[in-house]
Coordinates of C-alpha atoms in Angstrom, one line a residue:
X1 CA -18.8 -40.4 -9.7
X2 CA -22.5 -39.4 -10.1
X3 CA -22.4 -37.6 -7.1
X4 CA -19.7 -35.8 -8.1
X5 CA -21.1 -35.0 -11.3
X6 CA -24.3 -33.7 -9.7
X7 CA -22.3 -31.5 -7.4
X8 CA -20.7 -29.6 -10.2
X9 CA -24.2 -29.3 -11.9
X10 CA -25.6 -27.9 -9.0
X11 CA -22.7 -25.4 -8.8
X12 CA -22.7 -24.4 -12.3
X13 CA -26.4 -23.7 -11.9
X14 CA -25.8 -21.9 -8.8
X15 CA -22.9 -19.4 -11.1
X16 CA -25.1 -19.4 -13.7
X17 CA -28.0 -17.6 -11.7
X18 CA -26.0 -15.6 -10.2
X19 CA -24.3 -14.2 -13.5
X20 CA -27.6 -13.9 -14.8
X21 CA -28.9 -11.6 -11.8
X22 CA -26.0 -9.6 -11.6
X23 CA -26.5 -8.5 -15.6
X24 CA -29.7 -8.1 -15.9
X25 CA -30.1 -6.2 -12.4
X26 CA -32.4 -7.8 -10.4
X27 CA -32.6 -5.6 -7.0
X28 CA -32.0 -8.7 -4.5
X29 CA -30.0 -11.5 -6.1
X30 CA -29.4 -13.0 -2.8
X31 CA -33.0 -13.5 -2.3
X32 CA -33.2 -15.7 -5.5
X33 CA -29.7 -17.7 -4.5
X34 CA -32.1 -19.0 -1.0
X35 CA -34.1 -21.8 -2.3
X36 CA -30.8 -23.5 -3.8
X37 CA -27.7 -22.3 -1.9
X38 CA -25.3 -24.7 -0.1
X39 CA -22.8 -22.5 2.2
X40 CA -20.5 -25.5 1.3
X41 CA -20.5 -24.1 -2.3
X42 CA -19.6 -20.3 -1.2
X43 CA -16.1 -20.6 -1.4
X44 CA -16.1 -22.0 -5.0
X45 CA -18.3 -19.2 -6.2
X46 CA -16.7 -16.0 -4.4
X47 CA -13.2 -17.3 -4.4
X48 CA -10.5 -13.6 -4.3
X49 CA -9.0 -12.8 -7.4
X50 CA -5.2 -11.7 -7.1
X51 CA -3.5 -9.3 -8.9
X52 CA 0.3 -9.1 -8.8
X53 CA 1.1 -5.2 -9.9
X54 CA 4.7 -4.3 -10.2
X55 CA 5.4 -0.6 -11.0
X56 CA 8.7 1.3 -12.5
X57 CA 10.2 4.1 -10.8
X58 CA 8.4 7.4 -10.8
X59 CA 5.6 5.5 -12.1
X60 CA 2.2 4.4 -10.8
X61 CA -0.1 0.9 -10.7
X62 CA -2.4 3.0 -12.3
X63 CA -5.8 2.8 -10.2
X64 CA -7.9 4.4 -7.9
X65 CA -9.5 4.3 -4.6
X66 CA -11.9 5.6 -3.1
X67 CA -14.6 5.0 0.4
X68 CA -17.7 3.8 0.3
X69 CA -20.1 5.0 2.6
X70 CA -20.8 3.3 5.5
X71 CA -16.9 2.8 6.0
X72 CA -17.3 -0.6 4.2
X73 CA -13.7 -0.3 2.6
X74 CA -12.3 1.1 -0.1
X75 CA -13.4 0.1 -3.4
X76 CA -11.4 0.7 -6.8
X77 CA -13.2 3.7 -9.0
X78 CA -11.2 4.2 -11.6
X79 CA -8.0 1.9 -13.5
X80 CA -5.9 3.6 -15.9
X81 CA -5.7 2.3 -19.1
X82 CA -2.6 0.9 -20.3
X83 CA -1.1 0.3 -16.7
X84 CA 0.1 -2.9 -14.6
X85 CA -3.4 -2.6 -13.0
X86 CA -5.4 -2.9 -15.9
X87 CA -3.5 -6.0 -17.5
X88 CA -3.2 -7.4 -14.5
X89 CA -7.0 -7.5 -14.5
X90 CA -8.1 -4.5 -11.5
X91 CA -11.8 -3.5 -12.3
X92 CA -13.6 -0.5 -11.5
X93 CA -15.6 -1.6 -8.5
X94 CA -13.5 -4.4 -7.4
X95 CA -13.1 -4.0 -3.8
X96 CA -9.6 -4.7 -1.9
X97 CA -10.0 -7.7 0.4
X98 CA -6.4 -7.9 1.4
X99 CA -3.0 -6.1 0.5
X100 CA 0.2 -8.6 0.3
X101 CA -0.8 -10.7 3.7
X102 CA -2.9 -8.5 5.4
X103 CA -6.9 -9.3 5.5
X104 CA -7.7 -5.7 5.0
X105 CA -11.5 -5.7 4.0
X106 CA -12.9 -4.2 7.2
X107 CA -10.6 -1.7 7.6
X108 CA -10.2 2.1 7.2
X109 CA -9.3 3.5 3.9
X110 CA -6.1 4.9 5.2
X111 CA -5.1 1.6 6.7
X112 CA -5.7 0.3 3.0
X113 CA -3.2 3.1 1.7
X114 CA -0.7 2.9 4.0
X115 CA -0.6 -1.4 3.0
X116 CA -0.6 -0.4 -0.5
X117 CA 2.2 2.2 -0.1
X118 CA 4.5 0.8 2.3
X119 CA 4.6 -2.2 -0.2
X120 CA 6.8 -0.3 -3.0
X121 CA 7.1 -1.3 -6.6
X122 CA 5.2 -4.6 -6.1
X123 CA 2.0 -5.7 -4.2
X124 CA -0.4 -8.5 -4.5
X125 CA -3.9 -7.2 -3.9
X126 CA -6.8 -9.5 -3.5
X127 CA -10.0 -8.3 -4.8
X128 CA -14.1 -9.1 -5.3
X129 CA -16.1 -7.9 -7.5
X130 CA -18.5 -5.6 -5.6
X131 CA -21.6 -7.6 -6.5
X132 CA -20.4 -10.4 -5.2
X133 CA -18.8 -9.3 -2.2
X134 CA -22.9 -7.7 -1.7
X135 CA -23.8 -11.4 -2.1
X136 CA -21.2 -12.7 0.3
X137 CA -21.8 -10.5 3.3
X138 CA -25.6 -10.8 2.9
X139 CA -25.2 -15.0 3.6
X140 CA -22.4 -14.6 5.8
X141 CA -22.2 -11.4 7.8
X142 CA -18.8 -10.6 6.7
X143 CA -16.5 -11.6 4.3
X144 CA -13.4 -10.9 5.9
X145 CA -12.6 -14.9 5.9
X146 CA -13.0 -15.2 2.0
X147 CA -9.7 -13.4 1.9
X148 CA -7.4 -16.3 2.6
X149 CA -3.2 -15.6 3.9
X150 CA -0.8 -17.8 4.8
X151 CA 0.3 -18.8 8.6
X152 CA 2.4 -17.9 10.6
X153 CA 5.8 -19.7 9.2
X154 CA 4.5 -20.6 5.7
X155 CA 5.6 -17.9 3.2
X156 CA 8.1 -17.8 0.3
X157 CA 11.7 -16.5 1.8
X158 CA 14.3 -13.9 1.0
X159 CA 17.4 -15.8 1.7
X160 CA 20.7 -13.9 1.2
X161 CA 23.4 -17.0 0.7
X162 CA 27.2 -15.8 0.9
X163 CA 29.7 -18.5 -1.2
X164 CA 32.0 -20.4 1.4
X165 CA 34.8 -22.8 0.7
X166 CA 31.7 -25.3 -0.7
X167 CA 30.0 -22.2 -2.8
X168 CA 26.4 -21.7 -2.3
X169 CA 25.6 -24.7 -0.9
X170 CA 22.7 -26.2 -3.6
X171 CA 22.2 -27.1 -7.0
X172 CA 19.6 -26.4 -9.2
X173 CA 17.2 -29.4 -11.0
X174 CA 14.2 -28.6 -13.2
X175 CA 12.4 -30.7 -15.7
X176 CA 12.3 -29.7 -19.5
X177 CA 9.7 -26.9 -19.4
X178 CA 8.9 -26.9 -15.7
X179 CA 10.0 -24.9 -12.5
X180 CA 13.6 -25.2 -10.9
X181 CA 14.2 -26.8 -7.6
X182 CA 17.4 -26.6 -5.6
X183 CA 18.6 -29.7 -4.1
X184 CA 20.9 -28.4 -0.9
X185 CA 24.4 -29.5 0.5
X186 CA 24.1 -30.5 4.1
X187 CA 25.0 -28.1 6.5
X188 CA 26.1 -25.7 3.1
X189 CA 26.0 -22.0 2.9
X190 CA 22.2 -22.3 1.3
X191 CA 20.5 -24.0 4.4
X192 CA 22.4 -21.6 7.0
X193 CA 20.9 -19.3 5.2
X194 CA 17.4 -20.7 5.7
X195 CA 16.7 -22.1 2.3
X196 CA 14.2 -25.1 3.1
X197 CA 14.9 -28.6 1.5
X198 CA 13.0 -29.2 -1.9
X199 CA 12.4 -25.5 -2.3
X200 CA 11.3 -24.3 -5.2
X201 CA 13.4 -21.2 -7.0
X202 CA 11.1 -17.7 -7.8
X203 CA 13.5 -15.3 -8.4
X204 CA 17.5 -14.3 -8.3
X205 CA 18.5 -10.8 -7.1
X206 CA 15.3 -9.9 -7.9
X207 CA 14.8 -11.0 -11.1
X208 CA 12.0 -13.9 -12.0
X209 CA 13.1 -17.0 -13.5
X210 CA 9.9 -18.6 -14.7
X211 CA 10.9 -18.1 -18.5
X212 CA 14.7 -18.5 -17.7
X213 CA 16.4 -21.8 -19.7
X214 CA 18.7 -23.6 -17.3
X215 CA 21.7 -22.0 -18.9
X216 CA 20.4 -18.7 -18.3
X217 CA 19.7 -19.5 -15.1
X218 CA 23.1 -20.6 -14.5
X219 CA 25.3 -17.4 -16.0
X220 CA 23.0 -15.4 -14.1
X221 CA 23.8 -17.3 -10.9
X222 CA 27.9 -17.1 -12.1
X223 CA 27.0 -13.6 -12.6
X224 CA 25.8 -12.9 -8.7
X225 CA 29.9 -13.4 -7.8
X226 CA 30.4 -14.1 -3.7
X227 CA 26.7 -13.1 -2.5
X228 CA 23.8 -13.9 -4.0
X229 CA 19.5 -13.2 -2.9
X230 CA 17.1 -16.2 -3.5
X231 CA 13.6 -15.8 -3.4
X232 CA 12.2 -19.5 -3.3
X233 CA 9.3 -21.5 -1.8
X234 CA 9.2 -24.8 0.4
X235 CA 6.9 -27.6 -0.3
X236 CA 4.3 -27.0 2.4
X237 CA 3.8 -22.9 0.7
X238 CA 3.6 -24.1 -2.1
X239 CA 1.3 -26.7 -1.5
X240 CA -1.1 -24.4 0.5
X241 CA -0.5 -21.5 -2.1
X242 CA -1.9 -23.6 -4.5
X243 CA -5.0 -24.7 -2.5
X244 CA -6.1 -21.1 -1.7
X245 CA -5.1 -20.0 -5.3
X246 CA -2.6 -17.5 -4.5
X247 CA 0.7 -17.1 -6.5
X248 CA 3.6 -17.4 -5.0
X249 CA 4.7 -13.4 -5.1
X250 CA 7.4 -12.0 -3.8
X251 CA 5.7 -9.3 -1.8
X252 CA 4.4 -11.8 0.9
X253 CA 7.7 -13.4 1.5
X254 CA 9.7 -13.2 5.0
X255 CA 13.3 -12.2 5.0
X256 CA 15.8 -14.7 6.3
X257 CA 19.3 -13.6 6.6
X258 CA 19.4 -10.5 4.7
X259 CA 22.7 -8.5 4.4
X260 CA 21.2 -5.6 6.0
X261 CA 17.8 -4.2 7.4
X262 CA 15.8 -0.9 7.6
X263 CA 16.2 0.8 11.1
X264 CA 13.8 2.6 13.3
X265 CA 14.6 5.7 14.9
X266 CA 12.7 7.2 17.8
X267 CA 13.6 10.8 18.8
X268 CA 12.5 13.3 21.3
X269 CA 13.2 16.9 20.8
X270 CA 15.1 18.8 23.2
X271 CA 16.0 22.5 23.8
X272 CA 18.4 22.7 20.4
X273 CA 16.2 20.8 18.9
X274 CA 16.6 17.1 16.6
X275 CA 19.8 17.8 15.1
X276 CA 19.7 16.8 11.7
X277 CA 18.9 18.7 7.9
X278 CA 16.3 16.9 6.3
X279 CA 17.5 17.7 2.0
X280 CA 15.8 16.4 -0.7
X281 CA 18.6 15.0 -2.8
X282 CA 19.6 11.9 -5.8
X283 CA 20.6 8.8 -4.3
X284 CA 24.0 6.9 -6.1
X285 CA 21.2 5.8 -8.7
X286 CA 20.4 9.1 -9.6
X287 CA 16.6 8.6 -7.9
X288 CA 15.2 11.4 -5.9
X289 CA 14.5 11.0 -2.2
X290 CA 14.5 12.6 1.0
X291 CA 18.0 12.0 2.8
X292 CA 19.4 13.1 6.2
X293 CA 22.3 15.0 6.6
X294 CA 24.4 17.0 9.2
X295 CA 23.8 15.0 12.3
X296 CA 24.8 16.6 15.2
X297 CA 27.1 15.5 18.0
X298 CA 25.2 14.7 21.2
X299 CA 21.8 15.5 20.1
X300 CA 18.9 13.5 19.7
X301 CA 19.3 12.2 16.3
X302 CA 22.9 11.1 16.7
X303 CA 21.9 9.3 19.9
X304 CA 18.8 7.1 18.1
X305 CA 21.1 6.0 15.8
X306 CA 21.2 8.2 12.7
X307 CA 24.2 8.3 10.2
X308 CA 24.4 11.2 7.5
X309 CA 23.2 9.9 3.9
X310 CA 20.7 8.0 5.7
X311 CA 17.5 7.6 3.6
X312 CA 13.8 8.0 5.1
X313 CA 11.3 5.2 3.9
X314 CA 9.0 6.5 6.6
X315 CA 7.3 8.7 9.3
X316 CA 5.3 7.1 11.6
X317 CA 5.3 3.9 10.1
X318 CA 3.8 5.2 6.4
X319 CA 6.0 5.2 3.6
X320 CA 7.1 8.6 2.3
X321 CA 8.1 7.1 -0.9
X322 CA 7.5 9.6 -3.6
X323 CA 6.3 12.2 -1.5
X324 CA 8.0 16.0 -2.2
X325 CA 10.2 17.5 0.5
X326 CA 7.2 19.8 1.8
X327 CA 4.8 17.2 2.3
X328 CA 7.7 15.0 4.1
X329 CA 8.2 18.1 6.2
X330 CA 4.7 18.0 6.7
X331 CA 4.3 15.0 8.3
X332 CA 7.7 14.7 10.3
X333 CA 6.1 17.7 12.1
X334 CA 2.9 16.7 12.6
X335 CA 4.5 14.2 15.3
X336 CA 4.9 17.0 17.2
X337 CA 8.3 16.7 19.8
X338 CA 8.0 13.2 19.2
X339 CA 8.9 11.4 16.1
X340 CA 9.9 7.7 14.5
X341 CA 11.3 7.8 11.8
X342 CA 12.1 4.7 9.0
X343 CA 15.7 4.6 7.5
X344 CA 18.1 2.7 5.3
X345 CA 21.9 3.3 5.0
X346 CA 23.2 3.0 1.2
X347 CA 23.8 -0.2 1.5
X348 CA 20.6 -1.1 2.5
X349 CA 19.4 0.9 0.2
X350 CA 21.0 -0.6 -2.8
X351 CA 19.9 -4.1 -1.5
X352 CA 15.9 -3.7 -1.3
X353 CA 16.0 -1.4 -4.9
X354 CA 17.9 -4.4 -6.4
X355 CA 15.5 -7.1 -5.3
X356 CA 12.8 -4.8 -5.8
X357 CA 11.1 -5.1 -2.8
X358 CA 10.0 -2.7 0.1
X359 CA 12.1 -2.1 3.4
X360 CA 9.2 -1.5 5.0
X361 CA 7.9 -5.6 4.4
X362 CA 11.1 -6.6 6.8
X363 CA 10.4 -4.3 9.5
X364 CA 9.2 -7.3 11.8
X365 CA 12.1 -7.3 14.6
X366 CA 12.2 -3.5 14.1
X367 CA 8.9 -2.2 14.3
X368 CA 8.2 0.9 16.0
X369 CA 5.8 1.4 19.7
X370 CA 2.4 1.9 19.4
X371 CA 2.4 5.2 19.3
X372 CA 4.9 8.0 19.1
X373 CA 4.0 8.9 22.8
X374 CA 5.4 5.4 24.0
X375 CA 8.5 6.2 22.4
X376 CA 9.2 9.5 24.3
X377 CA 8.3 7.7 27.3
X378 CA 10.8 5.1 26.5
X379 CA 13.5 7.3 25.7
X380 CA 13.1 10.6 27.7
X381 CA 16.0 12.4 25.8
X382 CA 16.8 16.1 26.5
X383 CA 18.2 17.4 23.4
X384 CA 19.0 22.3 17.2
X385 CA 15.1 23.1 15.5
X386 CA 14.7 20.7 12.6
X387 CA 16.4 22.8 9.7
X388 CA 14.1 22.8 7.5
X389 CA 12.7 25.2 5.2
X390 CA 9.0 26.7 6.2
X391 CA 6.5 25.7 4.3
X392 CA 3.1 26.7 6.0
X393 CA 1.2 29.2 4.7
X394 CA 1.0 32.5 5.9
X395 CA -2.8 33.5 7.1
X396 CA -4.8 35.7 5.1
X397 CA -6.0 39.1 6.5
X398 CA -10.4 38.2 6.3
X399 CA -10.2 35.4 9.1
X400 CA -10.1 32.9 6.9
X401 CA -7.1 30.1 6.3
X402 CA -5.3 29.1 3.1
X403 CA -4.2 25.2 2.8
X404 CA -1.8 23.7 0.6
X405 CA -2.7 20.0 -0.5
X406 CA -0.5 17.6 -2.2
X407 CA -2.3 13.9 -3.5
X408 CA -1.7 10.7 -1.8
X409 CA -0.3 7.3 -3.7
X410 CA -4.5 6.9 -4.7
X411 CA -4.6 10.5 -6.1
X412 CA -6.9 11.7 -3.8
X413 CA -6.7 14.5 -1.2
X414 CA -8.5 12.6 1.0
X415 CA -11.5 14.4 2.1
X416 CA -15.0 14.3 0.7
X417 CA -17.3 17.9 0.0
X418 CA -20.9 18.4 0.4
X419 CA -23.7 21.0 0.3
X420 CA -26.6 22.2 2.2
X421 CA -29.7 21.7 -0.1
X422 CA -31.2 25.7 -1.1
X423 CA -27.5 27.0 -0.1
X424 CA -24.8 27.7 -2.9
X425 CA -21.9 26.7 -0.9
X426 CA -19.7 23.9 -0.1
X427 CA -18.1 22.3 3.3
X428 CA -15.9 19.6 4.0
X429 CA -18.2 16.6 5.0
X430 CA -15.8 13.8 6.0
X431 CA -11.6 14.0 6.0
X432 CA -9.7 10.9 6.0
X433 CA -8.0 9.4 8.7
X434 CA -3.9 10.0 8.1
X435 CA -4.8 11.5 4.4
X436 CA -3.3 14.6 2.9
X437 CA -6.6 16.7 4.3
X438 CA -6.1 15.4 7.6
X439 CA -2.4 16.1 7.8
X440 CA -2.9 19.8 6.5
X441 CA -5.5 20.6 8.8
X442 CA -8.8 20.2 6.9
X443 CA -12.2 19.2 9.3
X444 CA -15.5 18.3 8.9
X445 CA -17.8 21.8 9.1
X446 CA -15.0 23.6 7.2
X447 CA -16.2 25.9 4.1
X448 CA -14.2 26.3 0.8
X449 CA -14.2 29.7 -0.3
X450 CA -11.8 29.3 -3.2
X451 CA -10.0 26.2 -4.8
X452 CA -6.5 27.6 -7.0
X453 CA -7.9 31.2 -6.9
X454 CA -11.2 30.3 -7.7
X455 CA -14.1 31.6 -6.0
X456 CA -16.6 28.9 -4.8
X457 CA -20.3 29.2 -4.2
X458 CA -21.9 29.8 -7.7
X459 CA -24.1 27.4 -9.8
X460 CA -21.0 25.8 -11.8
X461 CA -19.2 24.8 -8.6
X462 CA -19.3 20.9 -9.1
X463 CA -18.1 21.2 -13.1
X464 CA -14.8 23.7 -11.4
X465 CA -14.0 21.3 -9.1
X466 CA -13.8 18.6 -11.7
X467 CA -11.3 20.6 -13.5
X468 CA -9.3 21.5 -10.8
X469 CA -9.5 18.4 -9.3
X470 CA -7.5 17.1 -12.7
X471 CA -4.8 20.0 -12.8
X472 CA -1.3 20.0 -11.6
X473 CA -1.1 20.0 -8.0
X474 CA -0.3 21.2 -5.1
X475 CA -4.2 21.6 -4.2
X476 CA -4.3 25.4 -2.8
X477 CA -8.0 26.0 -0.9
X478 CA -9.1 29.1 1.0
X479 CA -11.2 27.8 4.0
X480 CA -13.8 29.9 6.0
X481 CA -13.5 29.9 10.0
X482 CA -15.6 27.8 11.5
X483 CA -18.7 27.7 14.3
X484 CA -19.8 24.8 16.4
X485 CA -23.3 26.7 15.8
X486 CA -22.7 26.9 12.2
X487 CA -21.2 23.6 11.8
X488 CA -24.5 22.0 12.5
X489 CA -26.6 24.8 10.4
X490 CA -24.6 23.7 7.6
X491 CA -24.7 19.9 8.0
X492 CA -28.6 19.2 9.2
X493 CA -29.7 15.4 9.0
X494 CA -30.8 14.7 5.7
X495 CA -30.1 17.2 3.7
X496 CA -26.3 16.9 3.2
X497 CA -25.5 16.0 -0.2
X498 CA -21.6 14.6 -1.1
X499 CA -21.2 15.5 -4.3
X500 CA -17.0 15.0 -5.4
X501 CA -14.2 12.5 -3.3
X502 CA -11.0 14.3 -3.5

């Protein structure tokens, strides 16, 4: 017992210092953690915090990203007041450790996006707070392991349980304030649908029932008719949930049995083309999204597998959710002659909006090649133009090239400016891998000569830029041509400067 007790006064200390050093500032708090620090303890003191956002439609999570130098990750900048991230606790400076499952803390800001987006109207985010995350790497070398996920196996389910002759298969037991459990029928409809015995219930058809009474819970389960979606938990998640402190949230859960599925399509063009219309269009909700109509007999599109009123969730493997037609465009043709594209039929469609969940989380059996390339290799098809409307811009008569910028999910553009110290004018100095710059053509050397019609290059640039930077987009820049020989005039070592992260 005394042990014990001495341990947790030893780690208290340990917290206290460290508080202490991070608010008052000392330069190298690490250095004054050496003389006491026990690795053993590291866990206890940089333990992840997780934030569960859940967003309505059209809306945002309401926070910001943006990269650090050094390409240590993205770290939050900015949170929206008001917004599922702020009362779900995000803090400016917090920096993303892991999106739903994925340990993402070493990777590229992009990578981070694409997670964040191809999760929908809910994601879990695990997050440090960047001072400690300093302190972490400095003892460690990384901190890439203090973002815990669960194994392979051991995550809450999405079962999808259709009534037979013995109904769903389970009943439902809870104590007087506490969680429900279903207790299952041998061989029922329930564990054919891979609900695991003792499971705890999370949610029905989407819909939480942690502050449900049991008679609420059981209209709402009358209410479900022939076919009803369970999202529950087994013993051993939530058993190992509870040891790495992560709630049990429906964006890390595995689908078992689901109705239906999101479908991959892998085209190559031919001589008439894909042979589809790509319209932006309402769904039978009434929600906007980017549908595909008039397949063609015989071409391409009909032969991967697409059926008119199809909706695309993605290109390439990153969601388009959100996106306007151009951009859409935009990055179907930026694939080039080979594309993959992410759909779901109505049905489908209706069944991930009602449990609120992503269609891109279940792509696991139907997850596209490694690359696009692989897919026209696979599938040499010889196959009308994608009818589409054009929306590049045409060039303008001084050399120089106009580009039309929409925001990603972050509300960024994705590229970073910076300046030659003495010179009154401004270059891209780093684009982001799979960003909005990126896929409208931006590159590292290029010069802005205008930003929405106005002129760049005097003293008040960085105060425009701030202000444009806020206005309605699209983002409309006027870039200069660019030299390998100016390219390096205008980027010398040293003296770049960034000075605003679009």
């Amino acid at each position: 017992m005394e042990a014990a007790t001495a341990g947790l006064r030893d780690t208290a200390s340990l917290t206290q210092k460290f508080e202490f050093n991070a608010k008052w500032g000392i330069d190298n708090p690490v250095l004054s953690l050496a003389e006491d620090y026990d690795p053993s303890d590291l866990w206890s003191l940089v333990r992840p915090r997780f934030c569960l956002l859940s967003k309505g439609e059209g809306s945002s999570f309401g926070f910001h990203l943006k990269q650090e130098p050094g390409g240590a990750g993205p770290v939050v900048c900015r949170v929206e007041p008001g917004t599922p991230a702020q009362h779900q606790g995000l803090r400016e400076g917090d920096r993303i450790l892991g999106v739903n499952n994925h340990v993402v803390e070493c990777e590229d800001y992009a990578v981070v996006v694409r997670h964040i987006r191809a999760s929908g109207p809910r994601v879990l985010l695990m997050v440090l707070a960047q001072h400690v995350h300093d302190v972490a790497r400095a003892q460690q070398g990384t901190s890439a392991h203090l973002c815990p996920t669960l194994g392979p196996g051991v995550r809450p389910r999405l079962c999808h349980i259709v009534k037979d002759e013995g109904g769903f298969g389970f009943s439902v037991t809870h104590s007087h304030h506490g969680p429900f459990w279903l207790v299952l029928s041998a061989g029922g409809a329930a564990e054919r649908a891979g609900v695991p015995p003792g499971a705890r219930l999370l949610e029905v058809n989407g819909v939480s029932v942690e502050k449900l009474t049991y008679n609420q819970l059981s209209r709402k389960l009358c209410q479900s008719g022939e076919q009803v979606t369970l999202l529950v938990a087994g013993p051993e998640v939530e058993e190992q949930c509870r040891q790495l402190g992560m709630p049990l949230a429906a964006p890390l859960a595995e689908g078992w049995a689901l109705p239906t599925k999101p479908r991959c399509l892998h085209l190559t063009k031919g001589p008439k083309g894909f042979g589809f219309l790509l319209r932006e269009d309402k769904g039978l909700d009434g929600r906007p999204g980017q549908f595909l109509w008039e397949v063609d007999p015989g071409l391409p599109a009909e032969k991967a597998g697409m059926q008119a009123g199809d909706r695309l969730v993605a290109v390439a493997g990153e969601s388009v959710e959100g996106l306007g037609h151009e951009e859409t465009v935009s990055r179907i043709r930026a694939q080039g002659s080979c594309i993959s594209l992410t759909v779901v039929d109505p049905k489908a469609d209706r069944f991930f909006r009602m449990v609120r969940l992503s269609p891109l989380l279940f792509l696991e059996s139907t997850e596209a090649p490694a690359s696009a390339q692989e897919a026209c290799s696979a599938s040499p098809v010889k196959t009308k133009e994608l009818p589409v409307e054009d929306t590049a811009l045409p060039p303008v008569p001084d050399g120089s090239r106009p580009c039309l910028l929409y925001p990603g999910p972050d509300g960024g553009y994705g590229f970073r400016l910076g300046c030659v110290a003495n010179e009154a004018r401004l270059f891209i100095s780093q684009v982001t891998l799979g960003g909005s710059a990126a896929q409208a053509g931006l590159q590292m050397g290029d010069v802005i000569l205008e930003v929405n019609g106005y002129a760049m290059g005097g003293e008040n640039d960085l105060e425009k830029l701030q202000q444009l930077a806020e206005a309605e987009p699209p983002l409309c820049l006027k870039l200069a041509a660019r030299s390998c020989q100016d390219s390096e005039a205008w980027n010398p070592p040293g003296s770049g400067e960034i000075l605003f992260i679009f």
